[in-house]
Structures are given as C-alpha cells and as structure tokens.
Amino acid sequence: MGQRKTDIPVVINNKVYTLSGFEGEEYLQNIATYINGKIAECKTSEEYRRMNTEYQGILLALNIADDYFKAKAKADETAGDNTDKEQQLYELRHEVIESQIKHEAALKLVEEYKEQVNMLQKKIVQLETERDKK
C-alpha cells in the first residue's frame, strides 16, 4: 500500500488554500509559512507594493528562486567537501594498511635476525669449544 496523500488548508497572503502532497501536515504548513515570510519580505519594499499583481508574483518567484539557488550551491559545496573528506579518508586508510604491511615485514625481519644471531652465537660456542680442545 502506497503513501497517503495529505490535503490541508493553509493561509497564504490572507487567503485560504488547500495544499496537497505525500508529505506530512507539518511539512506542508512549513511551506505555507515560508511563502508567507517571502511575501512579507517583499511587502517591506514600497516598490513591490506599487507593482501590479503579476509583477508582484514574478518578484516573489525570483526571490524564491534566489533562495533555492543559494541553498543548492551550499548543498553542492557541502557535497564537494564530503567527497574531498572521503578521498582523504581513503588515502589515510591506504597509508595505515601500508604501514601495517611494513610493520609486519619489519617484525619478520627482526625474527630472522634473531635466528641468525642465535646461529652465530652457537657457532661461536662451537668454535670456542673446538679451540679449547686443541
């Protein structure tokens, strides 16, 4: 069963409209509140108040488009930052793995040197024993 469509009455610019959508009531109310805020913002301009309704609508749409493009640019910038951080994280993980491999190789080399030292010490003892027998 799919999502249910929500229909709610909202007041925009002192008129009641019915908003419909698959989002919740709170989301749709937030949209109406945002639009009312943009209208109130535009109404602070005397030039806007003198415009006919069509021009007021265009100016309102331009203001909303401006908000949209600024928010999109910010989101794109954040996404770019995340991509950079993911690349840095990948590189750091790669460095850690390389360091672990080098560390394991160094430990193996140390063990090999210890074995060589033990063999040489045994050889010294053997040679000293043979010398003392003569």
Short mmCIF file of N, CA and C in Angstrom, two decimals:
data_model
loop_
_atom_site.label_atom_id
_atom_site.label_comp_id
_atom_site.label_asym_id
_atom_site.label_seq_id
_atom_site.Cartn_x
_atom_site.Cartn_y
_atom_site.Cartn_z
N MET A 1 0.85 -1.19 0.00
CA MET A 1 0.00 0.00 0.00
C MET A 1 0.88 1.24 0.00
N GLY A 2 0.64 2.20 -0.89
CA GLY A 2 1.46 3.40 -1.04
C GLY A 2 1.16 4.43 0.04
N GLN A 3 1.92 5.52 -0.03
CA GLN A 3 1.71 6.61 0.91
C GLN A 3 0.36 7.26 0.65
N ARG A 4 -0.20 7.80 1.73
CA ARG A 4 -1.47 8.51 1.58
C ARG A 4 -1.21 9.98 1.34
N LYS A 5 -2.00 10.55 0.48
CA LYS A 5 -1.87 11.97 0.15
C LYS A 5 -2.50 12.80 1.26
N THR A 6 -1.83 13.88 1.60
CA THR A 6 -2.31 14.78 2.64
C THR A 6 -2.91 16.02 1.99
N ASP A 7 -4.11 16.39 2.43
CA ASP A 7 -4.75 17.64 1.99
C ASP A 7 -4.99 18.47 3.23
N ILE A 8 -4.40 19.68 3.27
CA ILE A 8 -4.63 20.54 4.44
C ILE A 8 -4.88 21.97 3.99
N PRO A 9 -5.76 22.67 4.71
CA PRO A 9 -5.98 24.09 4.41
C PRO A 9 -4.85 24.91 5.04
N VAL A 10 -4.36 25.88 4.29
CA VAL A 10 -3.34 26.80 4.80
C VAL A 10 -3.73 28.21 4.41
N VAL A 11 -3.23 29.16 5.16
CA VAL A 11 -3.48 30.57 4.85
C VAL A 11 -2.21 31.14 4.24
N ILE A 12 -2.33 31.62 2.99
CA ILE A 12 -1.21 32.27 2.32
C ILE A 12 -1.68 33.64 1.86
N ASN A 13 -0.98 34.66 2.34
CA ASN A 13 -1.32 36.04 1.99
C ASN A 13 -2.79 36.35 2.28
N ASN A 14 -3.22 35.92 3.44
CA ASN A 14 -4.58 36.16 3.96
C ASN A 14 -5.68 35.46 3.17
N LYS A 15 -5.34 34.45 2.40
CA LYS A 15 -6.34 33.65 1.69
C LYS A 15 -6.13 32.18 2.05
N VAL A 16 -7.22 31.43 2.09
CA VAL A 16 -7.13 30.01 2.41
C VAL A 16 -6.95 29.21 1.13
N TYR A 17 -5.94 28.33 1.15
CA TYR A 17 -5.67 27.42 0.03
C TYR A 17 -5.58 26.01 0.60
N THR A 18 -5.86 25.03 -0.24
CA THR A 18 -5.67 23.64 0.16
C THR A 18 -4.39 23.13 -0.49
N LEU A 19 -3.44 22.72 0.36
CA LEU A 19 -2.20 22.14 -0.14
C LEU A 19 -2.34 20.62 -0.12
N SER A 20 -1.86 19.98 -1.16
CA SER A 20 -1.90 18.53 -1.25
C SER A 20 -0.50 18.01 -1.49
N GLY A 21 -0.20 16.89 -0.87
CA GLY A 21 1.10 16.27 -1.10
C GLY A 21 1.24 15.00 -0.30
N PHE A 22 2.27 14.24 -0.61
CA PHE A 22 2.52 13.00 0.11
C PHE A 22 3.34 13.24 1.38
N GLU A 23 3.75 14.50 1.58
CA GLU A 23 4.47 14.87 2.79
C GLU A 23 3.46 15.04 3.93
N GLY A 24 3.97 15.18 5.13
CA GLY A 24 3.09 15.36 6.28
C GLY A 24 2.57 16.77 6.40
N GLU A 25 1.60 16.93 7.30
CA GLU A 25 0.97 18.25 7.52
C GLU A 25 2.00 19.30 7.92
N GLU A 26 2.92 18.91 8.81
CA GLU A 26 3.91 19.88 9.30
C GLU A 26 4.75 20.42 8.15
N TYR A 27 5.15 19.54 7.26
CA TYR A 27 5.95 19.95 6.09
C TYR A 27 5.16 20.94 5.23
N LEU A 28 3.91 20.61 4.95
CA LEU A 28 3.08 21.49 4.10
C LEU A 28 2.84 22.83 4.80
N GLN A 29 2.63 22.81 6.11
CA GLN A 29 2.47 24.07 6.86
C GLN A 29 3.75 24.89 6.79
N ASN A 30 4.91 24.22 6.85
CA ASN A 30 6.19 24.93 6.77
C ASN A 30 6.35 25.62 5.42
N ILE A 31 5.87 24.97 4.37
CA ILE A 31 5.92 25.60 3.04
C ILE A 31 5.07 26.87 3.04
N ALA A 32 3.86 26.78 3.56
CA ALA A 32 2.99 27.96 3.61
C ALA A 32 3.64 29.07 4.44
N THR A 33 4.25 28.70 5.56
CA THR A 33 4.92 29.69 6.42
C THR A 33 6.07 30.35 5.66
N TYR A 34 6.83 29.55 4.91
CA TYR A 34 7.94 30.09 4.13
C TYR A 34 7.42 31.09 3.09
N ILE A 35 6.36 30.71 2.36
CA ILE A 35 5.79 31.60 1.33
C ILE A 35 5.30 32.90 1.96
N ASN A 36 4.61 32.78 3.10
CA ASN A 36 4.14 33.98 3.80
C ASN A 36 5.31 34.86 4.21
N GLY A 37 6.40 34.26 4.64
CA GLY A 37 7.59 35.02 5.02
C GLY A 37 8.18 35.76 3.83
N LYS A 38 8.23 35.09 2.67
CA LYS A 38 8.76 35.74 1.47
C LYS A 38 7.84 36.88 1.02
N ILE A 39 6.53 36.68 1.13
CA ILE A 39 5.59 37.75 0.76
C ILE A 39 5.78 38.94 1.70
N ALA A 40 5.90 38.65 3.00
CA ALA A 40 6.10 39.74 3.98
C ALA A 40 7.41 40.47 3.69
N GLU A 41 8.44 39.71 3.33
CA GLU A 41 9.73 40.31 3.00
C GLU A 41 9.60 41.24 1.79
N CYS A 42 8.89 40.79 0.76
CA CYS A 42 8.69 41.61 -0.44
C CYS A 42 7.86 42.86 -0.12
N LYS A 43 6.85 42.70 0.74
CA LYS A 43 5.96 43.82 1.07
C LYS A 43 6.67 44.94 1.81
N THR A 44 7.86 44.67 2.33
CA THR A 44 8.60 45.75 3.00
C THR A 44 9.10 46.77 1.99
N SER A 45 9.13 46.39 0.72
CA SER A 45 9.58 47.29 -0.34
C SER A 45 8.38 48.09 -0.86
N GLU A 46 8.52 49.41 -0.85
CA GLU A 46 7.44 50.26 -1.37
C GLU A 46 7.25 50.03 -2.86
N GLU A 47 8.35 49.76 -3.55
CA GLU A 47 8.31 49.49 -4.98
C GLU A 47 7.44 48.25 -5.26
N TYR A 48 7.61 47.22 -4.44
CA TYR A 48 6.83 45.99 -4.60
C TYR A 48 5.34 46.28 -4.41
N ARG A 49 5.04 47.06 -3.38
CA ARG A 49 3.62 47.35 -3.08
C ARG A 49 2.95 48.13 -4.21
N ARG A 50 3.73 48.88 -4.98
CA ARG A 50 3.16 49.66 -6.09
C ARG A 50 2.98 48.82 -7.36
N MET A 51 3.60 47.66 -7.40
CA MET A 51 3.51 46.81 -8.60
C MET A 51 2.12 46.18 -8.73
N ASN A 52 1.76 45.82 -9.97
CA ASN A 52 0.51 45.08 -10.13
C ASN A 52 0.74 43.64 -9.67
N THR A 53 -0.32 42.89 -9.55
CA THR A 53 -0.27 41.53 -9.00
C THR A 53 0.67 40.63 -9.79
N GLU A 54 0.65 40.75 -11.12
CA GLU A 54 1.51 39.89 -11.94
C GLU A 54 2.98 40.13 -11.63
N TYR A 55 3.38 41.40 -11.56
CA TYR A 55 4.77 41.72 -11.27
C TYR A 55 5.15 41.30 -9.85
N GLN A 56 4.21 41.45 -8.91
CA GLN A 56 4.48 41.01 -7.55
C GLN A 56 4.75 39.50 -7.52
N GLY A 57 3.96 38.75 -8.29
CA GLY A 57 4.16 37.30 -8.37
C GLY A 57 5.51 36.94 -8.95
N ILE A 58 5.90 37.67 -10.00
CA ILE A 58 7.21 37.42 -10.63
C ILE A 58 8.33 37.73 -9.65
N LEU A 59 8.24 38.86 -8.96
CA LEU A 59 9.28 39.24 -8.00
C LEU A 59 9.36 38.22 -6.86
N LEU A 60 8.19 37.76 -6.41
CA LEU A 60 8.16 36.73 -5.36
C LEU A 60 8.84 35.46 -5.86
N ALA A 61 8.51 35.04 -7.09
CA ALA A 61 9.13 33.84 -7.67
C ALA A 61 10.64 34.01 -7.79
N LEU A 62 11.11 35.20 -8.19
CA LEU A 62 12.54 35.46 -8.30
C LEU A 62 13.23 35.34 -6.94
N ASN A 63 12.57 35.87 -5.91
CA ASN A 63 13.14 35.78 -4.56
C ASN A 63 13.25 34.32 -4.11
N ILE A 64 12.21 33.53 -4.41
CA ILE A 64 12.22 32.12 -4.03
C ILE A 64 13.29 31.38 -4.83
N ALA A 65 13.41 31.69 -6.13
CA ALA A 65 14.44 31.06 -6.96
C ALA A 65 15.83 31.41 -6.43
N ASP A 66 16.01 32.65 -5.99
CA ASP A 66 17.29 33.07 -5.42
C ASP A 66 17.61 32.23 -4.18
N ASP A 67 16.64 32.05 -3.30
CA ASP A 67 16.84 31.20 -2.12
C ASP A 67 17.22 29.79 -2.53
N TYR A 68 16.50 29.27 -3.54
CA TYR A 68 16.75 27.90 -4.00
C TYR A 68 18.19 27.75 -4.51
N PHE A 69 18.63 28.66 -5.39
CA PHE A 69 19.96 28.53 -5.97
C PHE A 69 21.06 28.71 -4.92
N LYS A 70 20.84 29.59 -3.95
CA LYS A 70 21.82 29.74 -2.88
C LYS A 70 21.89 28.48 -2.04
N ALA A 71 20.73 27.89 -1.71
CA ALA A 71 20.70 26.66 -0.92
C ALA A 71 21.34 25.51 -1.70
N LYS A 72 21.07 25.46 -3.01
CA LYS A 72 21.64 24.40 -3.85
C LYS A 72 23.15 24.54 -3.92
N ALA A 73 23.64 25.76 -4.09
CA ALA A 73 25.09 25.99 -4.14
C ALA A 73 25.74 25.55 -2.84
N LYS A 74 25.09 25.87 -1.72
CA LYS A 74 25.61 25.48 -0.41
C LYS A 74 25.63 23.95 -0.28
N ALA A 75 24.55 23.30 -0.73
CA ALA A 75 24.47 21.84 -0.67
C ALA A 75 25.53 21.21 -1.56
N ASP A 76 25.73 21.78 -2.76
CA ASP A 76 26.75 21.25 -3.68
C ASP A 76 28.14 21.42 -3.08
N GLU A 77 28.36 22.56 -2.43
CA GLU A 77 29.65 22.80 -1.79
C GLU A 77 29.89 21.78 -0.68
N THR A 78 28.85 21.55 0.12
CA THR A 78 28.95 20.57 1.20
C THR A 78 29.21 19.18 0.64
N ALA A 79 28.52 18.83 -0.45
CA ALA A 79 28.74 17.52 -1.08
C ALA A 79 30.18 17.42 -1.58
N GLY A 80 30.70 18.51 -2.15
CA GLY A 80 32.09 18.53 -2.60
C GLY A 80 33.05 18.35 -1.44
N ASP A 81 32.76 19.02 -0.31
CA ASP A 81 33.59 18.86 0.89
C ASP A 81 33.57 17.41 1.35
N ASN A 82 32.39 16.79 1.29
CA ASN A 82 32.27 15.40 1.71
C ASN A 82 33.09 14.49 0.80
N THR A 83 33.06 14.78 -0.51
CA THR A 83 33.84 13.97 -1.45
C THR A 83 35.33 14.10 -1.14
N ASP A 84 35.78 15.34 -0.87
CA ASP A 84 37.18 15.55 -0.51
C ASP A 84 37.53 14.79 0.77
N LYS A 85 36.65 14.84 1.74
CA LYS A 85 36.90 14.14 3.01
C LYS A 85 36.92 12.63 2.80
N GLU A 86 36.04 12.13 1.95
CA GLU A 86 36.04 10.69 1.65
C GLU A 86 37.35 10.28 0.99
N GLN A 87 37.86 11.13 0.08
CA GLN A 87 39.13 10.83 -0.59
C GLN A 87 40.27 10.84 0.42
N GLN A 88 40.27 11.82 1.32
CA GLN A 88 41.31 11.89 2.35
C GLN A 88 41.25 10.67 3.26
N LEU A 89 40.03 10.27 3.62
CA LEU A 89 39.85 9.10 4.47
C LEU A 89 40.36 7.85 3.77
N TYR A 90 40.05 7.71 2.47
CA TYR A 90 40.53 6.58 1.69
C TYR A 90 42.07 6.54 1.70
N GLU A 91 42.68 7.72 1.46
CA GLU A 91 44.13 7.79 1.43
C GLU A 91 44.74 7.45 2.78
N LEU A 92 44.11 7.93 3.85
CA LEU A 92 44.62 7.62 5.19
C LEU A 92 44.51 6.13 5.50
N ARG A 93 43.40 5.52 5.10
CA ARG A 93 43.25 4.08 5.32
C ARG A 93 44.32 3.32 4.54
N HIS A 94 44.57 3.77 3.31
CA HIS A 94 45.60 3.13 2.48
C HIS A 94 46.97 3.25 3.15
N GLU A 95 47.27 4.43 3.70
CA GLU A 95 48.54 4.63 4.39
C GLU A 95 48.64 3.73 5.62
N VAL A 96 47.54 3.57 6.36
CA VAL A 96 47.55 2.70 7.54
C VAL A 96 47.84 1.26 7.13
N ILE A 97 47.18 0.81 6.05
CA ILE A 97 47.41 -0.56 5.58
C ILE A 97 48.86 -0.74 5.15
N GLU A 98 49.40 0.24 4.41
CA GLU A 98 50.81 0.16 4.00
C GLU A 98 51.73 0.12 5.21
N SER A 99 51.41 0.93 6.23
CA SER A 99 52.22 0.95 7.45
C SER A 99 52.15 -0.39 8.17
N GLN A 100 50.95 -0.99 8.20
CA GLN A 100 50.81 -2.29 8.85
C GLN A 100 51.64 -3.34 8.12
N ILE A 101 51.61 -3.30 6.77
CA ILE A 101 52.38 -4.27 5.98
C ILE A 101 53.88 -4.08 6.26
N LYS A 102 54.34 -2.83 6.27
CA LYS A 102 55.76 -2.56 6.55
C LYS A 102 56.12 -3.00 7.96
N HIS A 103 55.23 -2.77 8.92
CA HIS A 103 55.48 -3.17 10.31
C HIS A 103 55.60 -4.69 10.41
N GLU A 104 54.69 -5.40 9.75
CA GLU A 104 54.74 -6.87 9.78
C GLU A 104 56.01 -7.38 9.13
N ALA A 105 56.42 -6.75 8.02
CA ALA A 105 57.65 -7.14 7.35
C ALA A 105 58.86 -6.88 8.25
N ALA A 106 58.84 -5.75 8.95
CA ALA A 106 59.94 -5.42 9.86
C ALA A 106 60.00 -6.43 11.00
N LEU A 107 58.85 -6.82 11.55
CA LEU A 107 58.83 -7.81 12.62
C LEU A 107 59.39 -9.15 12.13
N LYS A 108 59.03 -9.52 10.92
CA LYS A 108 59.54 -10.77 10.34
C LYS A 108 61.05 -10.70 10.18
N LEU A 109 61.55 -9.55 9.73
CA LEU A 109 62.99 -9.36 9.56
C LEU A 109 63.71 -9.45 10.91
N VAL A 110 63.11 -8.85 11.93
CA VAL A 110 63.69 -8.91 13.28
C VAL A 110 63.79 -10.37 13.73
N GLU A 111 62.75 -11.16 13.50
CA GLU A 111 62.77 -12.57 13.87
C GLU A 111 63.87 -13.31 13.12
N GLU A 112 64.01 -13.00 11.82
CA GLU A 112 65.07 -13.64 11.04
C GLU A 112 66.45 -13.26 11.58
N TYR A 113 66.64 -12.00 11.95
CA TYR A 113 67.92 -11.57 12.51
C TYR A 113 68.19 -12.25 13.85
N LYS A 114 67.14 -12.42 14.66
CA LYS A 114 67.31 -13.10 15.94
C LYS A 114 67.78 -14.53 15.71
N GLU A 115 67.18 -15.20 14.72
CA GLU A 115 67.59 -16.57 14.41
C GLU A 115 69.06 -16.60 13.95
N GLN A 116 69.44 -15.62 13.12
CA GLN A 116 70.83 -15.57 12.65
C GLN A 116 71.78 -15.33 13.82
N VAL A 117 71.39 -14.43 14.72
CA VAL A 117 72.22 -14.15 15.90
C VAL A 117 72.37 -15.42 16.74
N ASN A 118 71.26 -16.15 16.95
CA ASN A 118 71.32 -17.40 17.72
C ASN A 118 72.25 -18.41 17.05
N MET A 119 72.13 -18.53 15.71
CA MET A 119 73.00 -19.46 14.99
C MET A 119 74.47 -19.04 15.12
N LEU A 120 74.74 -17.74 15.00
CA LEU A 120 76.11 -17.25 15.12
C LEU A 120 76.66 -17.47 16.54
N GLN A 121 75.79 -17.26 17.55
CA GLN A 121 76.23 -17.50 18.93
C GLN A 121 76.57 -18.98 19.13
N LYS A 122 75.75 -19.85 18.56
CA LYS A 122 76.03 -21.29 18.66
C LYS A 122 77.34 -21.61 17.94
N LYS A 123 77.56 -20.97 16.78
CA LYS A 123 78.80 -21.19 16.02
C LYS A 123 80.00 -20.73 16.82
N ILE A 124 79.85 -19.59 17.51
CA ILE A 124 80.94 -19.07 18.35
C ILE A 124 81.25 -20.06 19.46
N VAL A 125 80.18 -20.57 20.12
CA VAL A 125 80.38 -21.53 21.21
C VAL A 125 81.06 -22.79 20.65
N GLN A 126 80.63 -23.25 19.50
CA GLN A 126 81.21 -24.45 18.88
C GLN A 126 82.69 -24.24 18.56
N LEU A 127 82.99 -23.04 17.98
CA LEU A 127 84.38 -22.75 17.63
C LEU A 127 85.26 -22.61 18.88
N GLU A 128 84.68 -21.97 19.92
CA GLU A 128 85.42 -21.84 21.17
C GLU A 128 85.69 -23.20 21.79
N THR A 129 84.70 -24.08 21.72
CA THR A 129 84.85 -25.43 22.27
C THR A 129 85.93 -26.19 21.50
N GLU A 130 85.93 -26.09 20.17
CA GLU A 130 86.93 -26.77 19.35
C GLU A 130 88.33 -26.20 19.62
N ARG A 131 88.39 -24.90 19.82
CA ARG A 131 89.67 -24.26 20.12
C ARG A 131 90.22 -24.73 21.45
N ASP A 132 89.32 -24.80 22.45
CA ASP A 132 89.76 -25.21 23.78
C ASP A 132 90.20 -26.67 23.81
N LYS A 133 89.70 -27.50 22.90
CA LYS A 133 90.08 -28.91 22.85
C LYS A 133 91.50 -29.06 22.29
N LYS A 134 91.96 -28.13 21.55
CA LYS A 134 93.28 -28.22 20.91
C LYS A 134 94.37 -27.86 21.82
#
